[in-house]
XYZ file of C-alpha atoms in Angstrom:
781
model
C -21.425 15.837 -13.498
C -21.721 15.081 -10.031
C -21.483 12.043 -8.638
C -24.076 13.180 -5.881
C -26.920 13.442 -8.807
C -25.940 10.220 -10.241
C -28.820 8.340 -8.309
C -27.902 4.523 -9.705
C -24.199 4.640 -7.845
C -23.809 3.442 -4.209
C -22.367 6.036 -1.739
C -19.706 3.723 -1.139
C -18.625 4.031 -5.035
C -17.092 7.587 -4.417
C -14.066 5.764 -2.324
C -12.737 5.018 -5.924
C -11.381 6.337 -8.887
C -14.184 5.779 -11.261
C -15.281 6.796 -14.968
C -15.930 10.843 -15.149
C -19.263 10.119 -16.104
C -20.150 7.087 -14.168
C -23.579 5.437 -16.424
C -26.372 3.674 -15.218
C -25.418 -0.156 -14.186
C -21.899 0.499 -13.558
C -21.159 -1.061 -10.592
C -21.867 -4.630 -9.364
C -25.255 -5.815 -7.946
C -23.238 -6.942 -4.604
C -20.740 -4.250 -4.786
C -22.039 -2.735 -0.793
C -22.000 -6.105 0.279
C -17.649 -6.206 0.796
C -16.421 -9.238 1.074
C -19.683 -10.672 2.111
C -20.567 -10.854 -1.790
C -19.064 -14.901 -1.177
C -22.260 -15.712 -0.326
C -23.635 -16.082 -3.864
C -21.356 -19.339 -3.673
C -22.747 -20.077 -0.956
C -25.006 -22.533 -2.362
C -22.666 -24.489 -4.434
C -20.135 -24.704 -1.246
C -22.636 -26.395 1.393
C -23.825 -28.877 -1.593
C -20.448 -29.817 -1.964
C -19.923 -30.383 1.831
C -23.056 -32.095 2.629
C -23.640 -34.494 -0.415
C -19.991 -34.682 -1.903
C -19.479 -35.422 -5.562
C -22.869 -36.436 -6.713
C -23.817 -38.843 -9.458
C -26.839 -36.577 -10.286
C -26.504 -35.095 -13.357
C -27.582 -31.276 -11.652
C -25.376 -31.432 -8.638
C -22.721 -32.851 -10.475
C -22.350 -29.921 -13.054
C -22.485 -27.598 -9.629
C -19.261 -29.289 -8.463
C -17.899 -28.716 -11.781
C -18.511 -25.019 -11.364
C -17.321 -24.829 -7.702
C -14.398 -26.314 -9.146
C -13.646 -24.346 -11.949
C -14.928 -21.473 -9.569
C -11.891 -22.077 -7.895
C -9.286 -23.255 -10.283
C -10.120 -19.618 -11.573
C -9.179 -17.915 -8.309
C -5.846 -20.176 -8.120
C -4.700 -19.088 -11.689
C -4.812 -15.575 -10.977
C -3.090 -16.063 -7.810
C -0.345 -17.927 -9.607
C 0.020 -14.982 -12.430
C -0.034 -12.205 -9.881
C 2.685 -13.903 -7.770
C 4.978 -14.060 -11.051
C 4.129 -10.735 -12.069
C 5.075 -9.090 -8.324
C 7.758 -11.817 -7.584
C 11.358 -9.922 -8.740
C 13.006 -12.755 -9.706
C 11.289 -13.980 -12.600
C 9.598 -10.572 -13.809
C 11.482 -7.072 -12.469
C 13.513 -7.323 -15.847
C 11.409 -7.366 -18.150
C 9.065 -5.970 -16.996
C 7.189 -3.313 -19.604
C 5.682 -0.446 -17.598
C 8.883 -0.092 -14.955
C 6.482 2.099 -12.356
C 5.128 0.559 -9.225
C 1.632 0.363 -8.334
C 0.216 2.769 -6.421
C -2.677 2.679 -3.350
C -5.613 4.372 -5.744
C -5.318 1.351 -8.465
C -4.569 -1.350 -5.920
C -7.952 -0.219 -3.976
C -10.012 0.218 -7.504
C -8.832 -3.259 -8.507
C -10.074 -4.583 -5.420
C -13.155 -6.005 -7.122
C -11.496 -7.616 -10.241
C -12.672 -11.470 -9.125
C -16.494 -9.901 -9.950
C -16.666 -11.202 -13.286
C -16.095 -14.728 -12.215
C -18.995 -14.709 -9.525
C -21.177 -13.322 -12.632
C -20.844 -15.875 -14.727
C -20.788 -18.747 -12.133
C -24.141 -17.167 -11.397
C -25.655 -16.975 -15.454
C -24.052 -20.261 -16.297
C -25.654 -21.980 -13.554
C -28.995 -20.574 -14.352
C -28.638 -21.564 -17.736
C -27.589 -25.112 -17.295
C -30.883 -25.067 -15.278
C -33.134 -23.422 -17.629
C -32.024 -24.541 -21.501
C -33.587 -27.980 -22.445
C -31.089 -30.409 -22.736
C -28.381 -28.266 -21.199
C -27.906 -30.364 -18.083
C -27.644 -33.309 -20.759
C -23.947 -33.240 -21.342
C -20.750 -35.682 -21.450
C -17.757 -34.922 -19.752
C -15.537 -34.829 -23.274
C -16.552 -33.950 -27.212
C -14.161 -33.503 -29.601
C -15.729 -32.036 -32.263
C -17.278 -29.605 -29.536
C -14.078 -28.586 -28.120
C -13.458 -28.034 -31.949
C -15.994 -25.680 -32.610
C -15.649 -23.873 -29.204
C -11.956 -22.761 -30.524
C -13.289 -22.190 -34.063
C -16.077 -19.544 -33.023
C -13.483 -18.111 -30.679
C -11.191 -17.163 -33.422
C -14.053 -16.285 -35.771
C -17.140 -14.630 -34.349
C -15.872 -13.586 -31.242
C -12.528 -12.015 -31.636
C -13.952 -9.958 -34.478
C -17.390 -8.797 -32.761
C -15.083 -7.973 -29.686
C -12.553 -6.093 -32.012
C -15.257 -3.970 -32.877
C -17.155 -4.158 -29.295
C -13.788 -2.752 -27.884
C -13.555 0.303 -30.461
C -17.197 1.283 -29.322
C -15.832 1.405 -25.890
C -13.222 4.050 -26.586
C -16.046 6.437 -28.011
C -16.512 9.307 -25.790
C -19.723 8.573 -24.806
C -19.168 4.919 -23.532
C -15.704 6.036 -22.390
C -16.300 8.316 -20.305
C -19.172 6.441 -18.731
C -17.632 3.518 -18.403
C -14.632 1.677 -20.302
C -12.162 5.084 -18.795
C -12.347 3.040 -15.039
C -10.365 0.396 -16.874
C -7.664 2.659 -18.373
C -7.243 4.494 -15.540
C -4.650 1.335 -15.041
C -1.614 2.730 -16.988
C 0.783 0.227 -15.235
C -1.148 -3.368 -15.410
C -0.547 -6.807 -13.425
C -3.085 -9.986 -14.424
C -5.612 -9.180 -12.352
C -6.416 -5.732 -14.276
C -7.416 -7.323 -17.286
C -11.018 -8.116 -15.401
C -11.541 -4.959 -13.834
C -14.628 -3.527 -15.675
C -17.901 -1.799 -14.453
C -21.227 -4.120 -14.457
C -22.439 -2.695 -17.562
C -18.798 -3.222 -19.848
C -18.992 -7.096 -18.403
C -23.067 -8.006 -19.300
C -21.320 -7.072 -22.633
C -18.441 -9.088 -22.564
C -20.580 -11.932 -20.846
C -22.837 -12.011 -23.742
C -20.098 -12.249 -26.563
C -17.698 -14.488 -24.865
C -21.084 -16.954 -24.299
C -21.201 -17.967 -27.927
C -18.506 -20.498 -27.359
C -20.565 -22.267 -25.120
C -24.154 -21.661 -26.453
C -22.962 -22.349 -30.207
C -21.762 -25.945 -29.142
C -25.110 -26.269 -27.265
C -26.892 -25.579 -30.462
C -25.243 -28.182 -32.520
C -25.291 -30.537 -29.604
C -22.037 -31.366 -29.376
C -21.659 -29.575 -26.035
C -19.476 -30.943 -23.090
C -18.606 -30.367 -19.398
C -14.830 -29.711 -20.750
C -15.606 -26.600 -22.367
C -16.363 -24.790 -19.442
C -12.876 -25.905 -18.037
C -10.954 -24.718 -21.085
C -12.752 -21.639 -22.360
C -13.161 -20.312 -18.412
C -9.374 -21.432 -17.683
C -7.896 -20.604 -21.295
C -9.653 -17.082 -21.072
C -8.264 -15.717 -18.177
C -4.929 -17.417 -19.382
C -4.434 -14.883 -22.179
C -6.203 -12.548 -20.267
C -3.422 -11.964 -17.254
C -0.877 -12.754 -20.057
C -1.673 -9.542 -22.179
C -1.973 -7.924 -18.439
C 0.922 -9.467 -16.746
C 3.708 -6.389 -17.607
C 6.325 -8.434 -17.556
C 7.630 -10.087 -21.180
C 8.950 -13.638 -21.244
C 7.869 -14.910 -24.922
C 10.436 -16.431 -27.086
C 10.429 -14.211 -30.048
C 9.025 -17.006 -32.409
C 5.774 -14.919 -31.692
C 7.006 -11.994 -33.345
C 8.951 -13.474 -36.045
C 6.567 -15.968 -37.382
C 2.859 -15.897 -38.426
C 1.763 -16.448 -34.620
C 2.296 -12.508 -34.331
C -1.224 -12.501 -35.606
C -2.782 -15.238 -33.973
C -1.751 -14.340 -30.320
C -0.684 -11.124 -28.939
C 2.678 -10.475 -26.452
C 2.366 -8.428 -23.088
C 3.925 -5.719 -24.359
C 1.380 -5.893 -27.401
C -1.716 -5.174 -24.964
C 0.452 -2.839 -22.537
C 0.862 -0.308 -25.724
C -3.282 -0.519 -25.393
C -3.109 0.982 -21.818
C -0.534 3.641 -22.722
C -1.353 4.862 -26.459
C -4.809 4.114 -25.979
C -6.051 4.420 -29.454
C -4.420 1.567 -31.059
C -3.965 -2.433 -30.802
C -7.715 -3.016 -29.665
C -7.602 -7.134 -30.225
C -9.312 -9.410 -27.373
C -6.229 -12.284 -27.922
C -5.688 -12.118 -31.595
C -3.334 -9.325 -33.545
C -4.783 -10.116 -36.613
C -7.848 -7.938 -36.449
C -5.534 -4.648 -35.458
C -3.787 -5.381 -38.576
C -6.580 -6.155 -40.935
C -7.988 -2.299 -39.662
C -5.386 -0.307 -39.237
C -4.905 0.194 -35.665
C -1.418 -1.693 -35.144
C 0.788 0.208 -33.186
C 4.019 0.223 -35.340
C 5.929 0.155 -31.538
C 4.782 -3.271 -30.506
C 8.082 -5.022 -31.646
C 10.556 -2.651 -30.539
C 8.701 -2.543 -27.308
C 9.156 -6.422 -26.953
C 12.638 -6.475 -27.923
C 13.483 -3.880 -25.672
C 11.850 -5.506 -22.548
C 14.018 -8.648 -23.372
C 16.882 -7.023 -23.972
C 17.063 -5.527 -20.345
C 19.987 -6.505 -18.209
C 20.452 -6.470 -14.173
C 22.750 -3.610 -14.715
C 20.363 -1.829 -16.433
C 17.596 -1.266 -13.947
C 17.854 1.701 -11.783
C 19.442 1.364 -8.616
C 17.955 2.294 -5.391
C 19.464 5.523 -4.138
C 18.311 4.471 -0.126
C 17.347 0.329 1.376
C 15.326 -0.038 4.430
C 15.922 -3.208 5.540
C 13.427 -4.614 7.822
C 12.351 -8.158 8.729
C 9.109 -10.184 9.448
C 7.602 -9.754 12.407
C 5.009 -12.788 13.739
C 4.885 -15.529 11.104
C 1.740 -14.946 9.626
C 3.928 -11.185 8.466
C 4.707 -13.062 5.731
C 1.412 -12.579 4.110
C 1.915 -8.863 3.661
C 4.793 -9.044 1.340
C 3.330 -7.935 -1.703
C 3.432 -10.804 -3.829
C 1.751 -13.071 -1.609
C -0.929 -10.854 -1.053
C -1.694 -7.219 -2.831
C -4.808 -7.001 -0.277
C -2.888 -7.425 2.555
C -0.063 -5.432 1.137
C -1.782 -2.329 0.830
C -3.257 -2.408 4.423
C -1.544 -2.360 7.807
C -0.625 -5.506 9.203
C -2.641 -7.171 11.559
C -3.545 -11.277 12.286
C -6.659 -12.268 11.493
C -8.417 -14.614 12.599
C -8.498 -17.060 9.372
C -4.925 -16.516 9.670
C -4.647 -19.066 12.853
C -6.527 -21.684 10.437
C -3.275 -21.955 7.832
C -0.812 -20.956 11.053
C 0.554 -24.818 10.134
C 1.400 -24.523 6.822
C 2.719 -20.717 7.806
C 5.298 -22.405 10.168
C 6.068 -25.214 7.514
C 7.690 -22.264 5.300
C 9.751 -21.327 7.951
C 12.640 -23.968 7.842
C 12.353 -23.547 3.607
C 13.303 -19.700 3.872
C 16.339 -20.534 6.413
C 17.372 -22.991 4.493
C 16.707 -21.116 1.069
C 16.462 -17.461 1.275
C 19.155 -14.664 2.500
C 16.615 -11.487 2.281
C 14.104 -10.519 -0.271
C 15.110 -7.695 -2.335
C 12.523 -5.057 -3.686
C 10.013 -6.322 -1.536
C 8.319 -2.577 -2.253
C 10.126 0.698 -4.094
C 8.905 3.794 -4.403
C 10.075 7.458 -5.065
C 10.917 10.627 -2.468
C 10.446 13.962 -3.969
C 12.600 16.669 -2.453
C 10.096 19.237 -2.331
C 6.625 18.063 -3.443
C 5.858 20.942 -5.675
C 3.943 20.775 -8.756
C 5.223 18.452 -11.161
C 5.969 21.265 -13.829
C 8.783 22.157 -11.481
C 12.067 20.223 -11.520
C 13.290 18.603 -8.435
C 15.495 15.993 -6.956
C 13.601 12.814 -6.619
C 15.197 9.626 -4.953
C 14.364 6.334 -5.589
C 13.575 3.963 -2.625
C 13.333 0.400 -1.662
C 12.566 -1.680 1.845
C 14.045 -5.321 1.629
C 13.820 -7.911 4.136
C 15.535 -10.261 6.259
C 13.663 -13.361 5.456
C 13.701 -14.243 9.643
C 10.912 -13.608 12.167
C 10.924 -12.189 15.428
C 11.196 -15.104 17.256
C 14.504 -16.222 15.855
C 16.221 -12.769 16.440
C 15.711 -13.165 20.342
C 17.048 -17.193 19.804
C 20.347 -17.349 20.404
C 20.669 -19.922 18.310
C 20.302 -17.636 15.605
C 22.013 -14.812 16.083
C 25.094 -15.257 14.081
C 23.115 -16.881 10.936
C 20.980 -13.473 11.587
C 24.551 -11.178 11.950
C 25.520 -13.043 8.256
C 21.931 -12.086 6.772
C 22.265 -8.132 7.575
C 26.184 -8.208 6.149
C 25.303 -9.635 3.414
C 22.374 -7.391 1.980
C 24.944 -4.323 3.470
C 27.075 -5.565 1.060
C 24.742 -6.169 -1.561
C 23.448 -2.942 -1.512
C 26.502 -1.263 -1.683
C 27.746 -3.266 -4.675
C 24.572 -2.010 -6.659
C 25.691 1.686 -5.937
C 23.490 2.152 -3.126
C 24.154 5.501 -0.783
C 22.017 4.444 2.244
C 21.061 1.440 3.876
C 18.475 1.958 7.071
C 18.184 -0.777 9.741
C 15.135 -1.964 11.332
C 14.126 -2.664 14.222
C 15.849 -5.637 15.092
C 18.598 -5.454 12.302
C 20.214 -2.830 14.498
C 19.993 -4.703 18.088
C 22.688 -4.345 20.501
C 23.538 -8.334 20.670
C 23.374 -8.264 16.771
C 25.771 -5.750 15.550
C 25.991 -3.198 18.266
C 23.678 -0.740 16.259
C 25.991 -1.294 12.990
C 29.039 -0.788 14.785
C 30.670 -4.440 13.967
C 29.470 -3.818 10.207
C 30.791 -0.695 9.673
C 34.208 -1.551 11.669
C 34.838 -5.085 10.082
C 34.223 -3.366 6.679
C 36.206 -0.118 6.835
C 35.550 0.411 2.884
C 32.067 0.333 2.521
C 30.518 3.075 0.192
C 27.405 2.835 1.665
C 26.199 4.449 4.633
C 24.556 2.509 7.144
C 22.201 4.309 9.342
C 20.270 2.646 12.405
C 17.676 6.070 12.361
C 17.044 6.237 16.270
C 18.328 9.413 16.083
C 14.730 10.641 14.444
C 13.244 8.026 16.380
C 14.219 9.916 19.645
C 13.537 13.062 18.008
C 9.865 12.099 16.984
C 9.384 10.848 20.948
C 10.555 13.979 22.263
C 8.460 16.579 20.070
C 5.419 14.134 20.479
C 5.661 14.461 24.494
C 3.016 17.280 25.760
C 5.689 20.365 26.573
C 4.136 21.003 30.000
C 4.885 17.186 31.057
C 6.899 17.044 34.555
C 7.333 13.577 35.032
C 8.002 10.805 32.728
C 8.288 7.271 34.110
C 10.346 5.332 30.888
C 10.625 1.895 30.006
C 12.754 0.677 27.650
C 15.193 3.753 28.955
C 18.630 1.966 28.415
C 18.283 1.226 24.977
C 20.030 3.783 22.353
C 17.071 5.864 21.566
C 16.153 5.767 25.458
C 19.137 6.814 26.654
C 19.520 9.884 24.392
C 15.735 10.751 25.745
C 16.533 10.419 29.052
C 19.769 12.595 28.878
C 17.521 15.107 26.851
C 14.675 15.368 29.191
C 16.795 15.338 32.396
C 18.626 18.963 31.087
C 14.744 20.448 30.099
C 14.246 19.909 33.726
C 11.826 16.927 33.378
C 11.678 14.333 36.286
C 12.395 10.987 34.466
C 11.992 7.759 36.179
C 13.487 4.843 34.564
C 12.607 1.686 35.182
C 16.085 -0.961 34.517
C 17.591 -3.668 36.444
C 20.886 -2.787 35.536
C 22.399 -0.174 37.851
C 25.453 -0.266 35.753
C 23.592 1.506 32.923
C 21.589 4.008 35.005
C 24.799 4.977 36.206
C 26.205 5.630 32.802
C 23.304 7.803 32.059
C 23.767 10.141 34.832
C 27.370 10.325 33.999
C 26.134 11.004 30.428
C 24.239 14.012 31.850
C 26.637 15.630 34.241
C 29.117 15.502 30.866
C 26.204 17.910 29.021
C 25.582 19.508 32.032
C 28.319 20.755 33.398
C 27.498 23.258 35.534
C 23.690 22.095 36.876
C 22.122 19.424 38.589
C 20.192 18.065 35.528
C 21.389 14.836 36.968
C 19.425 14.979 39.898
C 16.543 14.438 37.521
C 17.078 10.857 36.723
C 15.174 8.526 39.079
C 16.154 4.814 39.107
C 12.927 2.871 39.451
C 13.036 -1.155 40.118
C 9.247 -1.805 39.167
C 6.157 -0.839 37.502
C 4.610 0.387 40.496
C 6.905 3.722 40.450
C 5.356 4.912 37.491
C 1.347 4.828 38.938
C 1.715 9.166 39.408
C 3.516 9.929 36.244
C 2.197 12.010 33.867
C 3.197 10.416 30.752
C 4.464 6.730 30.044
C 7.191 6.802 27.460
C 7.113 2.693 26.729
C 10.749 1.814 24.801
C 10.037 -1.665 25.576
C 7.214 -4.169 25.324
C 4.612 -3.798 27.723
C 3.391 -7.150 28.331
C -0.805 -7.478 29.266
C -0.075 -7.893 32.845
C 1.816 -4.830 33.659
C -0.953 -2.461 32.217
C -2.861 -2.574 35.253
C 0.380 0.047 36.622
C -0.918 2.824 34.043
C -2.035 5.448 36.281
C -5.960 6.313 35.151
C -7.106 8.126 32.039
C -3.088 8.332 31.166
C -1.022 8.968 28.515
C 0.917 6.188 26.461
C 3.633 7.468 24.076
C 4.999 4.022 22.848
C 7.700 2.989 20.382
C 8.709 -0.120 20.640
C 8.879 -3.126 18.273
C 6.511 -5.149 18.710
C 4.103 -2.561 19.751
C 2.025 -3.178 22.983
C -1.473 -4.550 23.276
C -4.258 -1.724 23.473
C -5.316 -3.267 26.932
C -6.768 -0.201 28.471
C -9.678 1.391 27.445
C -9.154 4.267 29.525
C -5.231 5.133 28.341
C -4.354 6.690 25.315
C -1.757 4.363 23.587
C -0.030 6.813 20.851
C 2.477 5.423 18.306
C 5.128 7.929 18.122
C 7.852 5.834 16.710
C 6.305 6.636 13.414
C 6.020 9.131 10.932
C 3.733 10.186 8.077
C 4.980 12.029 5.285
C 3.296 14.589 2.867
C 1.408 12.329 0.080
C 2.749 14.615 -2.404
C 6.142 13.847 -1.831
C 6.264 10.362 -2.340
C 5.031 8.545 -5.711
C 4.381 4.648 -6.922
C 4.022 3.614 -3.372
C 1.670 0.835 -3.055
C 2.215 -1.406 0.082
C 2.064 -0.288 3.971
C 4.950 -0.952 6.032
C 3.926 -3.476 8.984
C 1.415 -2.315 11.331
C 1.411 1.028 10.019
C -1.300 3.650 8.124
C -0.506 4.213 4.201
C 2.270 7.079 3.755
C 3.283 6.171 7.345
C 7.094 5.191 7.744
C 8.475 3.578 10.892
C 10.686 7.006 11.977
C 14.076 4.981 11.912
C 13.107 4.318 7.839
C 12.796 8.265 7.627
C 15.698 8.746 9.182
C 17.442 6.752 6.049
C 15.400 8.249 3.797
C 16.150 12.052 5.393
C 19.880 10.966 5.365
C 20.234 10.366 1.891
C 17.915 13.576 1.021
C 20.932 15.589 2.960
C 23.569 13.888 1.660
C 25.482 13.467 5.125
C 28.520 10.981 4.610
C 28.596 9.927 8.357
C 27.412 6.727 9.170
C 24.448 6.740 11.961
C 25.485 3.968 14.046
C 26.462 3.019 17.605
C 25.036 5.327 20.338
C 22.842 8.258 19.768
C 24.152 12.050 20.076
C 21.440 13.680 21.876
C 22.654 16.839 20.566
C 21.758 15.702 16.965
C 18.083 15.402 17.668
C 16.985 18.579 16.612
C 18.872 18.907 13.402
C 17.370 15.492 12.244
C 14.108 16.421 13.538
C 14.166 20.317 11.494
C 15.330 17.872 8.163
C 12.356 15.504 8.578
C 10.157 18.732 8.772
C 11.758 19.880 5.611
C 11.194 17.194 3.868
C 7.332 17.107 4.536
C 7.368 14.332 7.559
C 5.200 14.889 10.436
C 3.574 12.743 13.334
C 0.844 10.693 12.167
C -2.271 11.998 11.702
C -3.600 9.077 13.888
C -1.487 10.442 16.700
C -1.297 13.558 16.803
C -5.400 12.861 17.111
C -5.025 11.107 19.653
C -2.908 13.466 21.821
C -4.705 16.454 20.938
C -7.755 14.623 22.049
C -6.063 13.877 25.357
C -5.124 17.242 26.082
C -8.528 18.486 25.318
C -9.211 16.098 28.146
C -6.939 16.860 30.322
C -6.681 21.030 30.274
C -3.400 20.460 33.065
C -1.792 18.617 30.900
C -1.085 21.481 28.638
C -4.144 21.182 26.847
C -5.763 24.881 26.470
C -2.003 26.417 25.554
C -1.111 24.303 23.343
C -3.799 24.216 21.224
C -5.134 27.690 21.857
C -5.303 28.410 18.399
C -7.567 25.683 17.270
C -11.393 25.808 17.502
C -13.277 22.896 16.136
C -15.219 24.735 13.948
C -13.520 27.565 11.600
C -15.495 31.201 12.421
C -16.691 32.103 9.395
C -18.231 35.384 10.800
C -14.848 36.909 11.866
C -13.669 40.093 10.461
C -10.376 39.251 9.974
C -9.576 35.878 8.559
C -7.543 34.167 11.016
C -3.825 31.751 10.789
C -3.831 28.304 10.634
C -0.873 26.175 10.615
C -1.168 22.531 8.635
C -1.389 20.513 12.476
C -4.761 23.139 12.746
C -5.410 22.460 9.045
C -5.640 18.955 10.081
C -7.021 19.017 13.301
C -10.387 20.760 11.421
C -10.641 18.156 8.541
C -10.496 15.526 10.961
C -13.756 17.190 12.802
C -15.423 16.928 9.439
C -14.704 20.367 7.817
C -14.311 20.483 4.257
C -11.142 22.586 4.252
C -8.848 22.764 0.534
C -5.853 25.159 0.492
C -5.249 27.359 -2.387
C -2.375 29.580 -3.271
C -1.545 29.543 0.594
C -5.359 30.397 1.442
C -7.824 27.964 3.374
C -10.938 27.498 2.101
C -13.955 26.125 3.262
C -15.658 24.327 0.637
C -18.596 22.253 1.839
C -21.407 25.013 0.617
C -19.804 24.832 -2.763
C -19.381 21.118 -3.280
C -22.768 20.256 -4.959
C -22.331 23.636 -7.090
C -18.843 22.736 -8.386
C -19.157 22.137 -12.627
C -16.552 19.652 -12.772
C -18.279 17.700 -9.755
C -17.917 17.163 -6.187
C -15.382 14.575 -6.362
C -12.645 16.118 -7.698
C -12.693 18.555 -4.606
C -12.865 16.339 -2.061
C -9.630 14.601 -3.635
C -8.156 17.679 -2.451
C -9.786 17.802 1.395
C -7.330 18.470 3.723
C -4.654 19.218 0.931
C -2.971 21.701 -1.668
C -5.329 21.924 -4.346
C -3.274 25.057 -6.060
C -1.666 23.152 -8.923
C -4.452 21.498 -9.566
C -6.488 24.634 -10.396
C -3.557 26.306 -11.921
C -3.506 23.636 -15.217
C -2.519 20.296 -13.125
C -5.992 19.113 -13.673
C -7.715 22.377 -14.940
C -6.599 26.045 -15.854
C -9.294 27.973 -13.889
C -9.878 31.573 -15.046
C -9.758 34.736 -12.893
C -13.722 34.323 -12.400
C -13.076 31.332 -11.008
C -10.522 32.634 -8.864
C -12.586 35.530 -7.788
C -15.188 32.724 -6.539
C -12.423 31.292 -4.516
C -11.989 34.128 -2.178
C -15.325 34.151 -1.172
C -14.556 30.652 0.627
C -11.249 31.648 2.315
C -11.229 31.398 5.628
C -7.814 31.612 7.003
C -4.678 31.935 5.708
C -2.202 28.911 6.174
C 1.325 29.621 7.801
C 4.244 27.350 8.776
C 3.854 24.858 12.091
C 3.186 27.013 15.264
C 6.245 26.222 17.620
C 3.013 25.276 20.652
C 1.776 22.712 18.092
C 0.762 19.787 20.460
C 3.224 17.316 18.774
C 6.208 20.188 18.109
C 8.377 21.887 20.907
């Protein structure tokens, strides 16, 4: 069923994975409001702020309801922290895979049920006679609540849950929840609106029965709401911690374990109970693997966990950057980092954490983990896979540039390298200031101090330099360069000068400038390439340059020196603020990876978009994939730029789509910069009337898709499916997932094995033949 034909779904519902045939009342009424949905709680919050804790019964109940909502959020945050904090949960995790972006997006609205129940309870409190006449606690009422849950609620839920697994309800509702194969605490609350209405009708019995018997109390709302959330999170937390008494005594019939419910998500048609497995035993749906799964999770030892093949060692940027750590906020972790207004409100508390980290924490291991596939081919083909992790030194940017922290930070970096080496890791990449010259001379100090290290240390600056080089428009004649005497800057200056480009180098160090001149003379012994290097004493000298290469942070007041309508390619840390609207600021110190080559990635790298890595990070990955045996430390060898770039292209790395789009836009506006020649093969719309199909490389394909075209790749052909979306028998959603991507494996059995007739229809929509990247693309030499 085509999603476009389902009238009850808002347009925004198609942004995440849903049930295969979404039914009526699938999304919550406030789905389109985004974070504005919390305005639902505004009356309670405003009342509490204005009147405080009132003695009037109705107002007092509203205050209790607000406290219960806050406590439910707090409890779920604690559960999320425990399930994601590796020192606590990594060893005993049941499903070892990491959670990807798709699931994180789908579970963004996990808290809708809290808002729904707050609304309904407040409504009942106002309309039911005597409902607002209740004491704070009633012993008999508490007992009735427990017995009501153990009896009717658990029994009815069991059969309701089994009904949800019937094809009709499964396809329209419950498959949404089961899309979370690997669960975390909030996964247990992610259901369609209609399903939550059914749950609320069942669970509200625990509140209504004490009311009908005249033994209700405010305590019941606290106990049942928080108690229900506790056991729901327990079943979905994906790590085992309960003692063996829960599987070796009659308790096994009364309280489930995380392993027990995890099997429901992996096996699907088993272990249906709410919290009490007795009903699965009684009705024959108990999974016999439950005890074995429990013991396997608890018996796992640290040394049994898979070791990473490559580690990238990062560190904090500004202090609020700590909020992006996945175990702190999965919401902030799955998007590019930026300082938001509300972060300033909690800044004093964030700064208070800094000395605690200084005292007790050296580095965070496995801050994020993912799998890199060597080829990105269909899953049916065997290929090499490497496990990659990102670690982080628990220090922030201001500490790296503070002299008193130098020895401490250098020691922490060495400790992380030795720790990684002891785990059998092959490569460790040093990010940002972790390879600063004043810290460890680009990693050289570590290599010299520990000559017997098995792990290879990689600063990754070679790939960073190569990325900048291949992003530079080929026709550029004059380059103004800041940060030109750094490791990256030095290699780039040499390469550009030898290529005949005029390089205006902003530096106060005559000594360093002379060293670069000597490098050019050494590599260009018979030429005059060194004459292409020019020392600049101020930024004023860059006013007439074609392109600015920004390798050092550019202060806000210095943006005035950028030429009007210019191109600023930056690769510095931190990135410059984008002050000028007439300047195209482009990040060329990062690379995007083909998403078919990466699995289990669920967090963004600092201020980068999804599936985008800092080039130095990608350099460590390439070093591991290529199995290079040397350390990449110290200076950057300019002759190695092409070798590293070619390897990066081989493994699916490319300039980020946003950066490519910016450069393409700039060149189109400035033909004198080489735009017309560099993009002569790209039109804004494919000419479908041409007698002979055109060729298109991946970068041109991306440009067309960014322009709004509905293009997919099948068997090496580019298909324009815009006119076919509404007619696709499987619905348009499944096609739109592959816009701009290769759908070959999907149509040949990975999702559905299409017939020969279907492939004949596909031929009608071919518009171009996909070829390897052309040498004159805007971001490739």
